[in-house]
Amino acid sequence: MENSKQTKETVNNVIFEVLRYNPETDKKPRLEEYTVKVTKGMTVLDGLNWIKENLDNTLAWRSSCRMGVCGSCAMFINGRARLACNNQIMHINTKKLVIKPLPNFAIIRDLVPDFEDFFEKHRTIKPFLIRKKAEELDNPGNEFFQSPEELANYIQFAYCIKCGICLAACPTCATDDRFTGPMALTQGWRYVSDSRDEGAEEREQELFSRHGVWRCHFAGACSDACPKGVDPAMAIQLLKRDMFFKQYEKRKKSPARRETEESKEWKPNPDIPKPPDPTV
Amino acid sequence: MASTPKNKLGIRGWVCGGRYVVERYAYIIHRISGIGILVYFILHIFVTGSRLGGPEKWHSTMSFFETPLFKFGEYLVFAAFAFHALNGLRLFFNELGFLIGKPARPVFPYKTSIHHQRPWLIVLMILAALFIVVGGLDFYILGE
Ligand code: SF4
Ligand code: SF4
Ligand code: FES
């Protein structure tokens, strides 16, 4: 009993400045201040829950797992996009938190960002294993063998929880609406680099479109901000490398190129008449 | 009912999008220096084109550009070039997937591709700074 009393002790009063926006009543988003009694170990998500229970039950946000697994609670907290549930208030700031919805996403209400387009882009890169023989997936004749080394090639990118933080941090996403985005591109590479997958060509159009990988200029903010250590910047550069060398190989083997190489050996063209004999 | 705010950061987001790694700023300076160099090239073509108008036209154009303001502008172009070339060298390799490490199971604290290429960024930026300082000396002190 005494122990629980000890942990419940308020360590600080922290001001939460939270962006509020209700599409039915507000013309523009506004900021509202709340004073939160913070106890030891309290996360930002706990703080928001405390506000909802004690001060203002109209505050809206999205969360579910409260342990950094579902990817629902990403928000913009004190100058960085992060998960509300895996950041402790006292670790961020002891006096004041400014909490806004994830930038680069439309605001549905308060801290709830609109992920419609984000998930649509995820869909376009076909985030599933593609086999040339489709029946194989329903009636596998054999195990799809994969060695630990082959697993290590992509497992890092499979840790993505689709939280949208990387898009909020990316400077390209700030100006280019149609950029496929670090999450979808990374998932593209997660499947392309999977030894069991045969869908690289099917995904080419989306991944290498005008608003695909080449819009990323390796600013690295995505990898810095990602709460799961997914490293989208690496996946995107590996995609570029794969594309570049594949194209290079294709060019080398293309018939047009072979022809020009063969024609280096000069042979007289029988259709062209011989020049007349010199007169002097 | 108001329409949903888009909340896109826009160009403002290049600079004040949040506190992230230094590479994000390198990205912005790379962009700005690139645009600066392009503007200079276009201007350069028009200016040297004035030579076609004969020596008088040429001399009058040149004297117009001999003001301290344009001299500083020229120095800025040089600085932009030094940064753009050296940072571009890093990006050339990084964007082809070199010097960024290999995928590995994420273990906290995460070590990402950004950490892997960081030493190269540091070395190249020291070099760029050196070029810019030496260039400045040459422009304003030794070159006089
Ligand atoms: S890559 Fe990281 S930051 Fe981006 S959606 Fe996945 S988990 Fe979130
Ligand atoms: S590395 Fe590419 S995708 Fe990631 S933040 Fe930078 S520009 Fe965006
Ligand atoms: S609530 Fe699930 S990730 Fe934060």
Coordinates of C-alpha atoms and ligand atoms in Angstrom, one line a residue:
Chain A
M1 CA 0.0 0.0 0.0
E2 CA 2.7 2.4 1.0
N3 CA 4.6 1.7 -2.1
S4 CA 1.7 2.7 -4.4
K5 CA 1.2 5.9 -2.4
Q6 CA 4.8 6.8 -3.0
T7 CA 4.5 6.3 -6.8
K8 CA 1.2 8.3 -6.9
E9 CA 2.9 11.5 -5.5
T10 CA 2.8 14.4 -7.8
V11 CA 6.3 15.4 -8.8
N12 CA 5.4 18.4 -10.8
N13 CA 2.7 20.5 -12.3
V14 CA 3.2 20.6 -16.0
I15 CA 1.4 22.8 -18.5
F16 CA 0.0 21.0 -21.5
E17 CA -0.7 23.3 -24.4
V18 CA -2.9 21.2 -26.7
L19 CA -4.2 22.0 -30.1
R20 CA -8.0 21.9 -30.3
Y21 CA -10.1 21.8 -33.4
N22 CA -13.7 20.8 -33.7
P23 CA -14.8 20.9 -37.4
E24 CA -18.4 21.5 -36.4
T25 CA -17.8 24.6 -34.2
D26 CA -14.3 26.0 -34.9
K27 CA -13.2 27.9 -37.9
K28 CA -9.5 27.5 -37.1
P29 CA -7.5 25.3 -34.7
R30 CA -6.6 27.0 -31.4
L31 CA -4.4 26.1 -28.5
E32 CA -5.8 25.4 -25.0
E33 CA -3.8 25.1 -21.8
Y34 CA -4.3 22.5 -19.0
T35 CA -2.3 22.0 -15.9
V36 CA -1.5 18.4 -15.3
K37 CA -0.5 16.9 -12.0
V38 CA 2.4 14.7 -13.2
T39 CA 3.5 11.7 -11.2
K40 CA 6.7 9.6 -11.6
G41 CA 6.8 7.6 -14.8
M42 CA 3.8 9.3 -16.4
T43 CA 3.8 9.2 -20.2
V44 CA 2.3 12.0 -22.4
L45 CA -0.5 9.6 -23.1
D46 CA -1.2 9.2 -19.4
G47 CA -1.2 13.0 -19.2
L48 CA -3.8 13.3 -21.9
N49 CA -5.9 10.6 -20.2
W50 CA -5.7 12.6 -17.0
I51 CA -7.0 15.7 -18.7
K52 CA -9.9 13.7 -20.2
E53 CA -10.8 12.3 -16.8
N54 CA -10.3 15.4 -14.7
L55 CA -10.5 18.5 -16.8
D56 CA -12.0 18.2 -20.2
N57 CA -13.8 15.2 -21.6
T58 CA -14.1 16.6 -25.1
L59 CA -10.4 16.2 -25.9
A60 CA -9.9 13.8 -28.8
W61 CA -6.9 11.7 -29.9
R62 CA -6.2 8.2 -31.1
S63 CA -4.5 5.5 -29.0
S64 CA -4.9 1.9 -28.2
C65 CA -2.1 -0.3 -27.0
R66 CA -0.3 2.3 -24.8
M67 CA 3.0 0.4 -25.3
G68 CA 4.4 1.5 -28.7
V69 CA 3.0 -1.3 -30.7
C70 CA -0.2 -0.2 -32.4
G71 CA 1.1 3.1 -33.9
S72 CA -2.0 5.1 -33.1
C73 CA -0.8 7.8 -30.7
A74 CA 1.8 9.6 -32.8
M75 CA 1.7 13.4 -32.3
F76 CA 3.9 16.4 -32.5
I77 CA 5.2 17.0 -29.0
N78 CA 7.7 19.8 -28.2
G79 CA 9.2 20.1 -31.6
R80 CA 9.3 16.4 -32.6
A81 CA 6.9 13.9 -33.9
R82 CA 6.8 11.0 -31.4
L83 CA 4.6 8.4 -29.8
A84 CA 2.7 9.8 -26.8
C85 CA 2.8 6.4 -25.1
N86 CA 6.5 5.8 -25.1
N87 CA 7.7 9.2 -24.0
Q88 CA 7.6 10.2 -20.3
I89 CA 6.6 13.7 -19.6
M90 CA 9.5 14.5 -17.3
H91 CA 12.0 13.3 -19.9
I92 CA 10.7 15.7 -22.5
N93 CA 10.2 18.8 -20.3
T94 CA 9.5 19.5 -16.7
K95 CA 7.5 22.6 -17.2
K96 CA 5.5 22.7 -20.4
L97 CA 4.5 20.5 -23.3
V98 CA 3.1 21.8 -26.6
I99 CA 1.1 19.0 -28.2
K100 CA -0.2 19.2 -31.8
P101 CA -1.4 16.7 -34.2
L102 CA 1.1 15.1 -36.6
P103 CA 2.1 17.7 -39.3
N104 CA 1.7 16.9 -43.0
F105 CA -1.6 15.1 -42.2
A106 CA -5.0 16.8 -42.3
I107 CA -6.7 17.3 -38.9
I108 CA -9.9 15.4 -38.4
R109 CA -10.4 16.7 -34.9
D110 CA -8.0 17.9 -32.0
L111 CA -5.1 15.5 -32.1
V112 CA -6.5 13.1 -34.6
P113 CA -4.7 13.1 -38.0
D114 CA -6.3 11.8 -41.2
F115 CA -4.5 8.7 -42.3
E116 CA -6.6 7.9 -45.4
D117 CA -4.1 8.9 -48.0
F118 CA -1.2 7.4 -45.9
F119 CA -2.9 4.0 -45.9
E120 CA -3.9 4.3 -49.6
K121 CA -0.2 4.9 -50.5
H122 CA 0.7 1.8 -48.4
R123 CA -1.9 -0.2 -50.5
T124 CA -0.4 0.9 -53.8
I125 CA 3.0 -0.7 -53.1
K126 CA 1.2 -4.1 -52.6
P127 CA 2.3 -4.9 -49.1
F128 CA 2.1 -8.7 -49.3
L129 CA 4.2 -11.5 -50.8
I130 CA 3.7 -11.9 -54.5
R131 CA 4.4 -15.2 -56.2
K132 CA 4.5 -15.7 -59.9
K133 CA 2.2 -18.8 -59.5
A134 CA -0.6 -17.3 -57.4
E135 CA -2.1 -20.7 -56.6
E136 CA 1.0 -21.5 -54.6
L137 CA -0.1 -19.2 -51.8
D138 CA -3.3 -21.1 -51.2
N139 CA -1.9 -24.6 -51.9
P140 CA 1.8 -24.5 -51.1
G141 CA 3.5 -27.6 -52.3
N142 CA 6.5 -27.0 -50.1
E143 CA 7.8 -24.8 -47.3
F144 CA 8.9 -21.3 -48.5
F145 CA 12.4 -21.8 -47.1
Q146 CA 14.3 -18.8 -45.9
S147 CA 17.7 -18.7 -44.3
P148 CA 18.5 -16.5 -41.2
E149 CA 20.7 -14.3 -43.5
E150 CA 17.8 -13.8 -45.9
L151 CA 15.6 -12.9 -43.0
A152 CA 18.1 -10.4 -41.7
N153 CA 17.9 -8.6 -45.1
Y154 CA 14.4 -7.3 -44.4
I155 CA 13.3 -8.0 -40.8
Q156 CA 14.3 -4.5 -39.7
F157 CA 11.8 -3.0 -42.1
A158 CA 9.0 -5.4 -41.0
Y159 CA 9.1 -3.7 -37.5
C160 CA 7.2 -0.7 -38.9
I161 CA 3.9 0.0 -37.0
K162 CA 2.5 2.5 -39.5
C163 CA 2.5 5.4 -37.1
G164 CA 3.1 8.1 -39.7
I165 CA 5.9 9.8 -37.7
C166 CA 8.4 9.5 -40.5
L167 CA 6.1 11.4 -42.9
A168 CA 5.6 14.2 -40.3
A169 CA 9.4 14.6 -40.0
C170 CA 10.3 14.4 -43.7
P171 CA 11.0 17.7 -45.5
T172 CA 9.9 16.3 -48.8
C173 CA 6.5 15.3 -47.4
A174 CA 6.1 18.9 -46.2
T175 CA 5.9 20.2 -49.8
D176 CA 5.1 17.2 -52.0
D177 CA 1.6 15.9 -51.6
R178 CA 2.1 13.1 -54.0
F179 CA 5.4 11.8 -52.6
T180 CA 4.9 8.1 -51.9
G181 CA 6.4 8.7 -48.5
P182 CA 9.0 7.0 -46.3
M183 CA 6.6 4.4 -44.8
A184 CA 5.2 3.1 -48.1
L185 CA 8.6 3.1 -49.8
T186 CA 10.2 1.2 -46.9
Q187 CA 7.4 -1.4 -47.0
G188 CA 8.1 -1.6 -50.8
W189 CA 11.7 -2.6 -50.1
R190 CA 10.6 -4.8 -47.2
Y191 CA 8.8 -7.0 -49.8
V192 CA 11.1 -6.6 -52.7
S193 CA 14.1 -7.7 -50.6
D194 CA 12.2 -10.7 -49.2
S195 CA 13.7 -13.8 -50.7
R196 CA 10.3 -15.4 -51.1
D197 CA 8.8 -12.5 -53.0
E198 CA 8.6 -12.3 -56.8
G199 CA 6.8 -9.0 -57.2
A200 CA 9.6 -6.5 -57.8
E201 CA 8.4 -5.7 -61.3
E202 CA 4.8 -5.3 -60.2
R203 CA 5.8 -2.7 -57.7
E204 CA 8.2 -0.8 -60.0
Q205 CA 5.7 1.6 -61.3
E206 CA 4.7 3.0 -57.9
L207 CA 8.1 2.8 -56.2
F208 CA 10.0 4.5 -59.1
S209 CA 7.3 6.9 -60.2
R210 CA 8.0 10.6 -60.5
H211 CA 7.0 11.0 -56.9
G212 CA 8.6 7.8 -55.7
V213 CA 12.1 7.1 -54.4
W214 CA 13.9 9.8 -56.3
R215 CA 12.0 12.5 -54.4
C216 CA 13.9 11.4 -51.3
H217 CA 17.2 13.3 -50.8
F218 CA 18.4 11.5 -47.8
A219 CA 17.6 14.1 -45.1
G220 CA 17.4 11.3 -42.7
A221 CA 14.8 12.9 -40.4
C222 CA 12.6 9.8 -40.9
S223 CA 15.2 7.5 -39.5
D224 CA 15.9 9.8 -36.7
A225 CA 12.3 10.1 -35.6
C226 CA 11.1 6.5 -36.2
P227 CA 10.2 5.0 -32.8
K228 CA 10.8 1.4 -33.9
G229 CA 14.3 1.8 -35.4
V230 CA 13.0 0.9 -38.8
D231 CA 15.4 3.2 -40.6
P232 CA 13.3 4.2 -43.7
A233 CA 16.1 6.3 -45.1
M234 CA 18.2 3.1 -45.5
A235 CA 15.4 1.2 -47.1
I236 CA 14.9 4.0 -49.6
Q237 CA 18.6 4.3 -50.5
L238 CA 18.8 0.5 -50.9
L239 CA 15.8 0.7 -53.3
K240 CA 17.6 3.3 -55.3
R241 CA 20.7 1.2 -55.5
D242 CA 18.7 -1.9 -56.5
M243 CA 17.0 0.1 -59.3
F244 CA 20.2 1.7 -60.5
F245 CA 22.2 -1.5 -60.8
K246 CA 19.2 -3.5 -62.3
Q247 CA 18.8 -0.8 -65.0
Y248 CA 22.5 -0.8 -65.6
E249 CA 22.6 -4.5 -66.1
K250 CA 19.5 -4.3 -68.4
R251 CA 21.2 -1.7 -70.5
K252 CA 24.3 -3.8 -70.8
K253 CA 22.2 -6.7 -72.1
S254 CA 19.8 -4.7 -74.3
P255 CA 19.9 -5.6 -78.1
A256 CA 20.4 -1.9 -79.1
R257 CA 23.6 -1.8 -77.1
R258 CA 24.9 -5.1 -78.4
E259 CA 24.3 -3.9 -81.9
T260 CA 26.4 -0.8 -81.5
E261 CA 29.2 -2.8 -80.0
E262 CA 29.2 -5.3 -82.9
S263 CA 29.1 -2.5 -85.4
K264 CA 32.4 -1.2 -84.0
E265 CA 34.0 -3.7 -86.4
W266 CA 33.7 -1.9 -89.7
K267 CA 32.4 -3.7 -92.7
P268 CA 31.9 -2.1 -96.1
N269 CA 28.2 -1.6 -97.0
P270 CA 27.6 -3.4 -100.4
D271 CA 24.7 -1.0 -101.1
I272 CA 27.0 2.1 -101.3
P273 CA 28.7 2.5 -104.7
K274 CA 32.5 2.7 -104.8
P275 CA 34.1 6.2 -105.2
P276 CA 35.5 6.9 -108.7
D277 CA 39.2 6.3 -109.3
P278 CA 41.5 9.3 -108.4
T279 CA 42.3 11.5 -111.4
V280 CA 45.8 12.7 -110.3
Chain B
M1 CA -18.7 23.5 -40.9
A2 CA -15.2 24.5 -41.8
S3 CA -13.1 22.4 -44.1
T4 CA -10.5 20.1 -42.5
P5 CA -7.2 22.0 -42.0
K6 CA -4.5 20.4 -44.2
N7 CA -1.8 21.0 -41.7
K8 CA 0.9 20.7 -44.4
L9 CA 4.1 22.3 -43.3
G10 CA 5.0 23.6 -46.8
I11 CA 8.3 25.3 -47.5
R12 CA 8.3 26.5 -43.8
G13 CA 8.6 22.8 -43.0
W14 CA 12.1 22.6 -44.7
V15 CA 13.5 24.8 -42.0
C16 CA 11.1 24.7 -39.0
G17 CA 9.7 21.2 -39.4
G18 CA 11.0 20.1 -36.0
R19 CA 14.2 19.3 -34.2
Y20 CA 15.7 16.3 -36.1
V21 CA 19.2 15.3 -37.3
V22 CA 21.7 17.7 -38.8
E23 CA 21.4 15.9 -42.2
R24 CA 17.9 17.5 -42.5
Y25 CA 19.6 20.9 -42.5
A26 CA 22.2 19.7 -44.9
Y27 CA 19.3 18.7 -47.2
I28 CA 17.9 22.3 -47.0
I29 CA 21.2 24.0 -47.5
H30 CA 21.9 21.7 -50.4
R31 CA 18.6 22.8 -52.0
I32 CA 19.1 26.5 -51.5
S33 CA 22.8 26.4 -52.6
G34 CA 21.7 24.4 -55.7
I35 CA 19.0 27.0 -56.6
G36 CA 21.5 29.8 -56.0
I37 CA 24.1 28.3 -58.3
L38 CA 21.4 27.8 -61.0
V39 CA 20.3 31.4 -60.7
Y40 CA 24.0 32.4 -61.0
F41 CA 24.5 30.3 -64.1
I42 CA 21.5 31.9 -65.9
L43 CA 22.8 35.4 -64.9
H44 CA 26.2 34.5 -66.0
I45 CA 25.1 33.5 -69.5
F46 CA 23.3 36.9 -69.9
V47 CA 26.3 38.9 -68.5
T48 CA 28.9 37.2 -70.7
G49 CA 26.4 37.5 -73.6
S50 CA 26.8 41.3 -73.4
R51 CA 30.3 40.8 -74.9
L52 CA 28.4 40.4 -78.2
G53 CA 27.4 44.1 -77.9
G54 CA 31.0 45.2 -78.3
P55 CA 33.8 46.2 -75.9
E56 CA 31.9 49.3 -74.6
K57 CA 28.8 47.3 -73.6
W58 CA 31.1 44.7 -72.0
H59 CA 33.0 47.3 -69.9
S60 CA 29.9 49.1 -68.8
T61 CA 28.3 45.8 -67.7
M62 CA 31.4 44.7 -65.9
S63 CA 31.8 48.0 -64.0
F64 CA 28.2 47.6 -62.9
F65 CA 29.1 44.3 -61.3
E66 CA 32.2 45.6 -59.6
T67 CA 30.3 47.0 -56.6
P68 CA 31.1 45.4 -53.2
L69 CA 27.6 43.9 -53.1
F70 CA 28.1 41.9 -56.3
K71 CA 31.6 40.9 -55.1
F72 CA 30.0 39.5 -51.9
G73 CA 27.4 37.8 -54.1
E74 CA 30.2 36.2 -56.1
Y75 CA 31.8 35.0 -52.9
L76 CA 28.4 33.5 -51.8
V77 CA 28.3 31.6 -55.1
F78 CA 31.7 30.2 -54.4
A79 CA 30.7 29.2 -50.9
A80 CA 27.5 27.6 -52.2
F81 CA 29.5 25.7 -54.8
A82 CA 32.0 24.4 -52.2
F83 CA 29.2 23.1 -50.0
H84 CA 27.1 21.7 -52.8
A85 CA 30.0 19.8 -54.4
L86 CA 31.3 18.2 -51.2
N87 CA 27.9 17.4 -49.7
G88 CA 26.9 16.1 -53.2
L89 CA 29.8 13.7 -53.1
R90 CA 28.4 12.2 -49.9
L91 CA 24.9 12.0 -51.3
F92 CA 26.2 10.4 -54.4
F93 CA 27.5 7.4 -52.5
N94 CA 24.7 7.4 -49.9
E95 CA 21.9 7.5 -52.4
L96 CA 23.4 4.5 -54.2
G97 CA 23.3 2.7 -50.9
F98 CA 26.9 2.9 -49.9
L99 CA 28.4 4.0 -46.6
I100 CA 25.1 3.6 -44.8
G101 CA 25.5 0.2 -43.2
K102 CA 23.5 -2.9 -43.5
P103 CA 20.0 -3.8 -42.3
A104 CA 20.0 -5.3 -38.8
R105 CA 17.5 -6.1 -36.1
P106 CA 16.6 -2.9 -34.4
V107 CA 17.9 -2.8 -30.8
F108 CA 17.4 0.3 -28.7
P109 CA 19.2 2.8 -28.8
Y110 CA 18.8 2.4 -32.5
K111 CA 21.8 2.8 -34.8
T112 CA 20.6 3.9 -38.2
S113 CA 22.0 4.7 -41.7
I114 CA 22.3 8.3 -40.5
H115 CA 24.8 7.3 -37.8
H116 CA 26.8 5.2 -40.3
Q117 CA 27.3 8.1 -42.7
R118 CA 27.8 10.8 -40.1
P119 CA 31.7 10.6 -40.1
W120 CA 31.7 11.3 -43.8
L121 CA 29.4 14.3 -43.3
I122 CA 31.7 15.6 -40.6
V123 CA 34.9 15.2 -42.7
L124 CA 33.3 16.8 -45.8
M125 CA 31.8 19.7 -43.9
I126 CA 35.2 20.5 -42.3
L127 CA 36.7 20.4 -45.8
A128 CA 33.9 22.7 -47.1
A129 CA 34.4 25.1 -44.2
L130 CA 38.2 25.1 -45.0
F131 CA 37.5 25.9 -48.7
I132 CA 35.1 28.7 -47.7
V133 CA 37.5 30.3 -45.3
V134 CA 40.5 30.1 -47.7
G135 CA 38.3 31.3 -50.5
G136 CA 37.2 34.2 -48.4
L137 CA 40.9 35.1 -47.7
D138 CA 41.6 35.0 -51.3
F139 CA 38.6 37.1 -52.3
Y140 CA 39.0 39.8 -49.7
I141 CA 42.6 39.9 -48.5
L142 CA 45.1 38.2 -50.7
G143 CA 43.4 38.9 -54.0
E144 CA 43.2 42.7 -53.5
Ligands
SF4_1 S1 8.9 3.6 -40.5 FE1 8.9 4.1 -38.4 S2 8.1 6.2 -38.2 FE2 7.5 5.4 -40.2 S3 5.5 4.6 -40.0 FE3 6.9 2.9 -39.7 S4 7.3 2.8 -37.5 FE4 6.3 4.8 -37.9
SF4_2 S1 15.5 10.3 -46.0 FE1 14.1 10.7 -47.6 S2 12.1 9.9 -46.9 FE2 13.5 10.1 -45.1 S3 13.0 12.2 -44.3 FE3 14.7 12.3 -45.7 S4 13.8 12.9 -47.7 FE4 12.2 12.1 -46.4
FES3 S1 -1.0 3.8 -28.0 FE1 -0.2 2.2 -29.4 S2 1.6 3.1 -30.1 FE2 1.0 4.5 -28.6

